[in-house]
PDB file of C-alpha atoms in Angstrom:
ATOM      1  CA  MET M   1      41.605 129.951 119.937  1.00 41.00           C
ATOM      2  CA  THR M   2      41.225 128.743 116.468  1.00 48.00           C
ATOM      3  CA  ALA M   3      41.491 131.275 113.616  1.00 51.00           C
ATOM      4  CA  PRO M   4      38.294 131.826 111.497  1.00 53.00           C
ATOM      5  CA  SER M   5      38.425 129.650 108.382  1.00 59.00           C
ATOM      6  CA  THR M   6      38.499 131.451 104.983  1.00 72.00           C
ATOM      7  CA  LYS M   7      35.726 131.305 102.311  1.00 92.00           C
ATOM      8  CA  ALA M   8      38.278 130.765  99.568  1.00 98.00           C
ATOM      9  CA  ALA M   9      41.882 129.649  99.166  1.00 98.00           C
ATOM     10  CA  ARG M  10      44.254 129.396  96.224  1.00 98.00           C
ATOM     11  CA  PHE M  11      46.087 126.225  95.292  1.00 98.00           C
ATOM     12  CA  VAL M  12      49.231 126.430  93.087  1.00 98.00           C
ATOM     13  CA  ALA M  13      51.539 123.645  92.181  1.00 98.00           C
ATOM     14  CA  SER M  14      53.490 121.862  89.353  1.00 98.00           C
ATOM     15  CA  GLN M  15      52.442 118.334  88.496  1.00 98.00           C
ATOM     16  CA  ALA M  16      54.322 116.030  86.023  1.00 98.00           C
ATOM     17  CA  LEU M  17      52.626 113.071  84.154  1.00 98.00           C
ATOM     18  CA  LEU M  18      55.228 110.527  83.374  1.00 98.00           C
ATOM     19  CA  THR M  19      54.434 107.415  81.398  1.00 98.00           C
ATOM     20  CA  LEU M  20      57.264 104.864  81.710  1.00 98.00           C
ATOM     21  CA  ASP M  21      58.237 101.328  80.223  1.00 98.00           C
ATOM     22  CA  ALA M  22      57.847  99.124  83.180  1.00 98.00           C
ATOM     23  CA  ARG M  23      60.018  96.571  81.422  1.00 98.00           C
ATOM     24  CA  TYR M  24      63.215  99.056  81.487  1.00 98.00           C
ATOM     25  CA  PRO M  25      65.578  98.184  84.340  1.00 98.00           C
ATOM     26  CA  LEU M  26      65.369 101.503  86.183  1.00 97.00           C
ATOM     27  CA  VAL M  27      61.646 101.367  86.162  1.00 98.00           C
ATOM     28  CA  ALA M  28      61.392  97.603  86.988  1.00 97.00           C
ATOM     29  CA  ARG M  29      63.574  98.099  90.023  1.00 97.00           C
ATOM     30  CA  SER M  30      61.260 101.194  90.999  1.00 97.00           C
ATOM     31  CA  LEU M  31      58.376  98.828  91.093  1.00 97.00           C
ATOM     32  CA  ILE M  32      60.146  96.301  93.094  1.00 95.00           C
ATOM     33  CA  ASP M  33      61.937  98.586  95.614  1.00 96.00           C
ATOM     34  CA  ALA M  34      60.272 101.519  97.132  1.00 97.00           C
ATOM     35  CA  GLN M  35      63.588 103.109  97.991  1.00 95.00           C
ATOM     36  CA  ASP M  36      64.329 103.007  94.163  1.00 96.00           C
ATOM     37  CA  MET M  37      61.092 104.574  93.313  1.00 97.00           C
ATOM     38  CA  HIS M  38      61.708 107.306  95.676  1.00 96.00           C
ATOM     39  CA  ARG M  39      65.158 107.908  94.130  1.00 96.00           C
ATOM     40  CA  THR M  40      63.416 108.004  90.889  1.00 97.00           C
ATOM     41  CA  VAL M  41      60.960 110.648  91.821  1.00 98.00           C
ATOM     42  CA  MET M  42      63.472 112.783  93.417  1.00 97.00           C
ATOM     43  CA  SER M  43      65.922 112.662  90.627  1.00 96.00           C
ATOM     44  CA  GLY M  44      63.855 115.394  88.894  1.00 97.00           C
ATOM     45  CA  PHE M  45      64.448 117.910  91.580  1.00 97.00           C
ATOM     46  CA  ARG M  46      68.314 118.089  91.783  1.00 94.00           C
ATOM     47  CA  GLY M  47      69.823 121.419  92.670  1.00 94.00           C
ATOM     48  CA  TRP M  48      66.689 122.926  94.513  1.00 95.00           C
ATOM     49  CA  VAL M  49      68.139 122.196  97.967  1.00 93.00           C
ATOM     50  CA  ASP M  50      71.577 121.294  99.537  1.00 89.00           C
ATOM     51  CA  ASP M  51      73.015 117.897  98.587  1.00 82.00           C
ATOM     52  CA  GLY M  52      72.229 115.485 101.390  1.00 80.00           C
ATOM     53  CA  SER M  53      69.321 117.645 103.018  1.00 85.00           C
ATOM     54  CA  ARG M  54      67.270 115.348 105.062  1.00 83.00           C
ATOM     55  CA  ASP M  55      63.929 117.009 104.395  1.00 91.00           C
ATOM     56  CA  ALA M  56      64.528 117.920 100.715  1.00 94.00           C
ATOM     57  CA  ARG M  57      61.081 116.267  99.595  1.00 96.00           C
ATOM     58  CA  ALA M  58      59.536 118.108 102.541  1.00 96.00           C
ATOM     59  CA  GLN M  59      61.073 121.507 101.438  1.00 96.00           C
ATOM     60  CA  MET M  60      59.662 121.161  97.800  1.00 98.00           C
ATOM     61  CA  ASN M  61      56.458 119.474  98.974  1.00 98.00           C
ATOM     62  CA  VAL M  62      57.142 116.602  96.483  1.00 98.00           C
ATOM     63  CA  LEU M  63      54.391 114.040  96.420  1.00 98.00           C
ATOM     64  CA  SER M  64      53.709 111.370  94.079  1.00 98.00           C
ATOM     65  CA  THR M  65      51.611 108.323  93.208  1.00 98.00           C
ATOM     66  CA  TRP M  66      51.743 105.675  90.628  1.00 98.00           C
ATOM     67  CA  SER M  67      49.533 103.019  88.823  1.00 97.00           C
ATOM     68  CA  LEU M  68      50.672 100.076  86.786  1.00 97.00           C
ATOM     69  CA  GLU M  69      49.037  98.726  83.476  1.00 97.00           C
ATOM     70  CA  LEU M  70      50.256  95.060  83.341  1.00 96.00           C
ATOM     71  CA  ARG M  71      49.134  94.252  79.994  1.00 97.00           C
ATOM     72  CA  GLU M  72      50.654  97.173  78.396  1.00 97.00           C
ATOM     73  CA  ALA M  73      53.512  97.139  80.907  1.00 98.00           C
ATOM     74  CA  ARG M  74      53.298 100.927  81.372  1.00 98.00           C
ATOM     75  CA  LEU M  75      53.755 102.820  84.603  1.00 98.00           C
ATOM     76  CA  SER M  76      51.982 105.951  85.000  1.00 98.00           C
ATOM     77  CA  LEU M  77      53.711 108.227  87.629  1.00 98.00           C
ATOM     78  CA  VAL M  78      52.243 111.559  88.939  1.00 98.00           C
ATOM     79  CA  VAL M  79      54.651 113.993  90.477  1.00 98.00           C
ATOM     80  CA  GLN M  80      53.477 116.907  92.290  1.00 98.00           C
ATOM     81  CA  SER M  81      55.570 119.845  93.817  1.00 98.00           C
ATOM     82  CA  THR M  82      55.826 123.561  94.635  1.00 98.00           C
ATOM     83  CA  VAL M  83      58.939 123.686  92.331  1.00 97.00           C
ATOM     84  CA  PRO M  84      58.989 122.538  88.581  1.00 96.00           C
ATOM     85  CA  GLY M  85      60.741 119.116  88.024  1.00 97.00           C
ATOM     86  CA  ASP M  86      63.425 118.266  85.400  1.00 97.00           C
ATOM     87  CA  TRP M  87      62.878 114.860  83.791  1.00 97.00           C
ATOM     88  CA  GLY M  88      65.714 115.354  81.092  1.00 96.00           C
ATOM     89  CA  GLY M  89      67.930 113.082  83.194  1.00 95.00           C
ATOM     90  CA  LEU M  90      65.498 109.941  82.723  1.00 97.00           C
ATOM     91  CA  PRO M  91      66.885 107.667  79.997  1.00 97.00           C
ATOM     92  CA  ARG M  92      64.920 108.104  76.772  1.00 97.00           C
ATOM     93  CA  ALA M  93      64.345 104.340  76.638  1.00 98.00           C
ATOM     94  CA  ALA M  94      62.706 104.475  79.920  1.00 98.00           C
ATOM     95  CA  LEU M  95      59.787 106.646  78.573  1.00 98.00           C
ATOM     96  CA  ALA M  96      56.943 105.245  76.866  1.00 98.00           C
ATOM     97  CA  GLU M  97      55.525 108.884  76.140  1.00 97.00           C
ATOM     98  CA  GLU M  98      57.069 112.298  76.552  1.00 97.00           C
ATOM     99  CA  PRO M  99      56.780 113.720  80.131  1.00 97.00           C
ATOM    100  CA  ARG M 100      53.896 116.088  80.464  1.00 97.00           C
ATOM    101  CA  THR M 101      53.922 119.039  82.934  1.00 97.00           C
ATOM    102  CA  LEU M 102      50.968 120.992  84.150  1.00 97.00           C
ATOM    103  CA  THR M 103      50.786 124.146  86.270  1.00 98.00           C
ATOM    104  CA  LEU M 104      47.792 123.834  88.671  1.00 98.00           C
ATOM    105  CA  ASP M 105      46.307 126.932  89.655  1.00 98.00           C
ATOM    106  CA  ARG M 106      42.738 126.774  91.378  1.00 98.00           C
ATOM    107  CA  THR M 107      40.795 128.521  94.013  1.00 98.00           C
ATOM    108  CA  PHE M 108      38.685 126.353  96.265  1.00 98.00           C
ATOM    109  CA  ARG M 109      35.701 127.596  97.985  1.00 98.00           C
ATOM    110  CA  SER M 110      33.674 126.680 101.191  1.00 98.00           C
ATOM    111  CA  GLY M 111      30.830 124.445 100.196  1.00 98.00           C
ATOM    112  CA  GLU M 112      32.461 123.310  96.796  1.00 98.00           C
ATOM    113  CA  THR M 113      32.324 119.734  96.071  1.00 98.00           C
ATOM    114  CA  VAL M 114      35.190 117.971  94.133  1.00 98.00           C
ATOM    115  CA  ASP M 115      35.751 114.111  93.337  1.00 98.00           C
ATOM    116  CA  PHE M 116      39.181 112.810  94.859  1.00 98.00           C
ATOM    117  CA  ARG M 117      41.466 109.831  94.561  1.00 98.00           C
ATOM    118  CA  ALA M 118      44.380 109.157  97.015  1.00 98.00           C
ATOM    119  CA  VAL M 119      46.723 106.308  97.498  1.00 98.00           C
ATOM    120  CA  VAL M 120      47.576 106.457 101.528  1.00 98.00           C
ATOM    121  CA  ASN M 121      49.454 104.538 104.151  1.00 98.00           C
ATOM    122  CA  PRO M 122      46.745 103.908 106.761  1.00 98.00           C
ATOM    123  CA  VAL M 123      48.319 103.018 109.940  1.00 97.00           C
ATOM    124  CA  ARG M 124      47.597 102.724 113.602  1.00 93.00           C
ATOM    125  CA  SER M 125      49.926 102.834 116.592  1.00 85.00           C
ATOM    126  CA  LYS M 126      50.428  99.374 118.506  1.00 80.00           C
ATOM    127  CA  ALA M 127      51.331  99.987 122.297  1.00 74.00           C
ATOM    128  CA  PRO M 128      54.690  98.463 123.106  1.00 70.00           C
ATOM    129  CA  PRO M 129      54.555  95.379 125.016  1.00 68.00           C
ATOM    130  CA  PRO M 130      54.451  95.479 128.856  1.00 67.00           C
ATOM    131  CA  GLY M 131      57.698  95.788 130.319  1.00 62.00           C
ATOM    132  CA  GLY M 132      59.575  96.622 127.033  1.00 56.00           C
ATOM    133  CA  GLU M 133      62.753  98.561 127.895  1.00 60.00           C
ATOM    134  CA  GLY M 134      63.474 101.681 126.179  1.00 57.00           C
ATOM    135  CA  ARG M 135      60.209 101.883 124.100  1.00 54.00           C
ATOM    136  CA  THR M 136      57.807 104.653 124.860  1.00 54.00           C
ATOM    137  CA  ARG M 137      56.005 104.977 121.660  1.00 62.00           C
ATOM    138  CA  GLY M 138      54.099 102.406 119.818  1.00 69.00           C
ATOM    139  CA  ARG M 139      54.741 100.597 116.574  1.00 83.00           C
ATOM    140  CA  ARG M 140      53.197 101.749 113.463  1.00 88.00           C
ATOM    141  CA  VAL M 141      50.759  98.798 112.178  1.00 94.00           C
ATOM    142  CA  ALA M 142      48.971  98.863 108.845  1.00 95.00           C
ATOM    143  CA  HIS M 143      45.214  98.692 108.504  1.00 97.00           C
ATOM    144  CA  THR M 144      44.572  95.734 105.908  1.00 96.00           C
ATOM    145  CA  ARG M 145      40.499  95.922 105.838  1.00 97.00           C
ATOM    146  CA  PRO M 146      38.712  98.510 103.897  1.00 98.00           C
ATOM    147  CA  GLU M 147      36.356  99.359 106.797  1.00 97.00           C
ATOM    148  CA  HIS M 148      39.187 100.130 108.925  1.00 98.00           C
ATOM    149  CA  VAL M 149      40.710 102.286 106.193  1.00 98.00           C
ATOM    150  CA  ARG M 150      37.485 104.265 106.110  1.00 98.00           C
ATOM    151  CA  LYS M 151      37.584 105.010 109.905  1.00 97.00           C
ATOM    152  CA  TRP M 152      41.191 106.048 109.461  1.00 98.00           C
ATOM    153  CA  PHE M 153      39.987 108.629 106.778  1.00 98.00           C
ATOM    154  CA  ALA M 154      37.006 109.531 108.683  1.00 98.00           C
ATOM    155  CA  ARG M 155      39.319 110.785 111.614  1.00 97.00           C
ATOM    156  CA  ARG M 156      40.806 113.298 109.186  1.00 98.00           C
ATOM    157  CA  LEU M 157      37.607 114.762 108.113  1.00 98.00           C
ATOM    158  CA  GLN M 158      36.769 118.572 109.237  1.00 98.00           C
ATOM    159  CA  ALA M 159      33.196 119.382 109.687  1.00 97.00           C
ATOM    160  CA  PRO M 160      32.148 123.065 109.607  1.00 97.00           C
ATOM    161  CA  GLY M 161      33.451 124.775 112.546  1.00 94.00           C
ATOM    162  CA  GLU M 162      35.955 122.411 113.835  1.00 97.00           C
ATOM    163  CA  PRO M 163      39.409 123.195 114.214  1.00 97.00           C
ATOM    164  CA  SER M 164      42.207 121.853 111.717  1.00 97.00           C
ATOM    165  CA  VAL M 165      43.798 119.853 114.461  1.00 97.00           C
ATOM    166  CA  ALA M 166      41.653 117.366 116.268  1.00 95.00           C
ATOM    167  CA  PRO M 167      42.034 117.014 120.281  1.00 93.00           C
ATOM    168  CA  ASP M 168      44.450 114.208 119.855  1.00 91.00           C
ATOM    169  CA  GLY M 169      46.832 116.158 117.516  1.00 94.00           C
ATOM    170  CA  LEU M 170      45.644 114.720 114.337  1.00 96.00           C
ATOM    171  CA  THR M 171      45.767 116.993 111.490  1.00 97.00           C
ATOM    172  CA  ARG M 172      42.339 117.447 109.537  1.00 98.00           C
ATOM    173  CA  ILE M 173      42.093 118.008 105.797  1.00 98.00           C
ATOM    174  CA  GLY M 174      39.391 120.895 105.654  1.00 98.00           C
ATOM    175  CA  ALA M 175      36.596 118.814 104.070  1.00 98.00           C
ATOM    176  CA  VAL M 176      33.745 116.376 104.778  1.00 98.00           C
ATOM    177  CA  THR M 177      32.206 113.275 102.981  1.00 98.00           C
ATOM    178  CA  ASP M 178      30.076 110.244 104.060  1.00 97.00           C
ATOM    179  CA  PRO M 179      32.752 107.834 105.125  1.00 96.00           C
ATOM    180  CA  GLU M 180      30.404 105.011 103.946  1.00 95.00           C
ATOM    181  CA  GLY M 181      30.232 106.409 100.485  1.00 96.00           C
ATOM    182  CA  VAL M 182      34.095 106.167 100.041  1.00 98.00           C
ATOM    183  CA  GLY M 183      35.443 103.436  97.779  1.00 98.00           C
ATOM    184  CA  VAL M 184      38.494 101.672  99.281  1.00 98.00           C
ATOM    185  CA  ARG M 185      40.707  99.043  97.458  1.00 98.00           C
ATOM    186  CA  MET M 186      43.458  97.511  99.387  1.00 98.00           C
ATOM    187  CA  LEU M 187      46.865  97.444  97.272  1.00 98.00           C
ATOM    188  CA  PRO M 188      49.962  95.433  97.680  1.00 96.00           C
ATOM    189  CA  PHE M 189      52.465  96.477 100.160  1.00 96.00           C
ATOM    190  CA  ALA M 190      55.422  98.380  99.094  1.00 96.00           C
ATOM    191  CA  SER M 191      58.921  97.144 100.360  1.00 95.00           C
ATOM    192  CA  SER M 192      62.671  97.629 100.053  1.00 93.00           C
ATOM    193  CA  ALA M 193      65.641  95.296 100.106  1.00 85.00           C
ATOM    194  CA  GLY M 194      69.185  95.978 101.101  1.00 71.00           C
ATOM    195  CA  PRO M 195      69.728  98.483 103.715  1.00 69.00           C
ATOM    196  CA  HIS M 196      66.179  99.282 103.745  1.00 67.00           C
ATOM    197  CA  ARG M 197      64.947  95.680 104.273  1.00 71.00           C
ATOM    198  CA  GLY M 198      62.582  96.338 107.072  1.00 79.00           C
ATOM    199  CA  LEU M 199      60.582  98.847 105.021  1.00 91.00           C
ATOM    200  CA  ARG M 200      57.138  97.547 104.505  1.00 94.00           C
ATOM    201  CA  ILE M 201      54.471 100.153 103.548  1.00 97.00           C
ATOM    202  CA  GLY M 202      50.685  99.213 103.716  1.00 97.00           C
ATOM    203  CA  ARG M 203      48.809 101.025 100.988  1.00 98.00           C
ATOM    204  CA  ALA M 204      45.143 101.753 100.196  1.00 98.00           C
ATOM    205  CA  GLU M 205      43.518 103.693  97.374  1.00 98.00           C
ATOM    206  CA  ILE M 206      40.399 105.930  98.449  1.00 98.00           C
ATOM    207  CA  ARG M 207      38.061 107.390  95.899  1.00 98.00           C
ATOM    208  CA  GLY M 208      34.933 109.627  96.411  1.00 98.00           C
ATOM    209  CA  SER M 209      33.879 113.200  96.695  1.00 98.00           C
ATOM    210  CA  LEU M 210      34.841 115.730  99.239  1.00 98.00           C
ATOM    211  CA  THR M 211      32.793 119.170 100.379  1.00 98.00           C
ATOM    212  CA  VAL M 212      35.379 121.847 101.225  1.00 98.00           C
ATOM    213  CA  THR M 213      34.633 123.281 104.765  1.00 98.00           C
ATOM    214  CA  ASP M 214      37.890 125.187 105.373  1.00 98.00           C
ATOM    215  CA  PRO M 215      39.599 126.119 102.128  1.00 98.00           C
ATOM    216  CA  ALA M 216      42.840 127.182 103.658  1.00 98.00           C
ATOM    217  CA  VAL M 217      43.241 123.830 105.493  1.00 98.00           C
ATOM    218  CA  PHE M 218      42.105 121.901 102.382  1.00 98.00           C
ATOM    219  CA  VAL M 219      44.808 123.700 100.153  1.00 98.00           C
ATOM    220  CA  GLU M 220      47.385 122.826 102.889  1.00 98.00           C
ATOM    221  CA  ALA M 221      46.487 119.016 102.722  1.00 98.00           C
ATOM    222  CA  LEU M 222      46.623 119.223  98.896  1.00 98.00           C
ATOM    223  CA  THR M 223      50.107 120.648  99.154  1.00 98.00           C
ATOM    224  CA  ARG M 224      51.508 118.464 101.808  1.00 98.00           C
ATOM    225  CA  GLY M 225      49.510 115.395 101.543  1.00 98.00           C
ATOM    226  CA  ILE M 226      47.983 113.231 104.200  1.00 98.00           C
ATOM    227  CA  GLY M 227      49.165 110.439 106.536  1.00 97.00           C
ATOM    228  CA  HIS M 228      52.667 108.874 106.648  1.00 96.00           C
ATOM    229  CA  ALA M 229      54.989 107.287 103.920  1.00 97.00           C
ATOM    230  CA  ARG M 230      54.782 110.416 101.703  1.00 97.00           C
ATOM    231  CA  ALA M 231      58.338 109.820 100.723  1.00 96.00           C
ATOM    232  CA  TYR M 232      57.074 106.582  99.168  1.00 97.00           C
ATOM    233  CA  CYS M 233      54.343 107.523  96.823  1.00 98.00           C
ATOM    234  CA  CYS M 234      51.607 107.746  99.640  1.00 98.00           C
ATOM    235  CA  GLY M 235      49.536 110.843 100.613  1.00 98.00           C
ATOM    236  CA  LEU M 236      48.871 112.755  97.432  1.00 98.00           C
ATOM    237  CA  ILE M 237      45.232 113.827  97.013  1.00 98.00           C
ATOM    238  CA  LEU M 238      44.241 114.323  93.276  1.00 98.00           C
ATOM    239  CA  VAL M 239      41.037 116.268  92.854  1.00 98.00           C
ATOM    240  CA  ARG M 240      39.015 117.072  89.887  1.00 95.00           C
TER     241      ARG M 240
END
């Protein structure tokens, strides 16, 4: 039995706004290598969990997203978490502006409409080849067309009265919208070299409006993010 949805739920998080000089070596490497970007983001959270913890990001609900102004050579990085980050370890020369930290504290109510933006990793599972030994799960393949990204997002919408988990096990987001009214922009793949040479992350930016149908589930989606590759700057839902 599905628990009844709440009419309101409170969202509390810390959000850092970092404006970085894209020409600085540490920042330039982060733009080129997704694993370096992950390390840059996580550098603000040392000491909160045991060193080497495999789920450190998930424990602190660290989510991030970034955008690049090529003409100004500025990288805008947004980092959200349930614990405050400390950005004093970043080299001064890497900062184009002083870091700004906000405390988000907002109550969402059923029926409320918000504007949103999210960079996501929209993937589908491709079945293993016939006769493939040792492989029982499909391979994740990124969607590369906007119409497929809209369908990927539509599967996560939650109409009033629907449970938070779909019959196929997919987690929903506690909100609805018209998928055809959602703007989609395909972004360059993120990748990594060295030990992570096989890492290749498809990305898409989604923009539009959402109407909250299950506030508790919606807050969970804001806190934990949606989709895969959340360690690599995907999945953060920004709302206003």
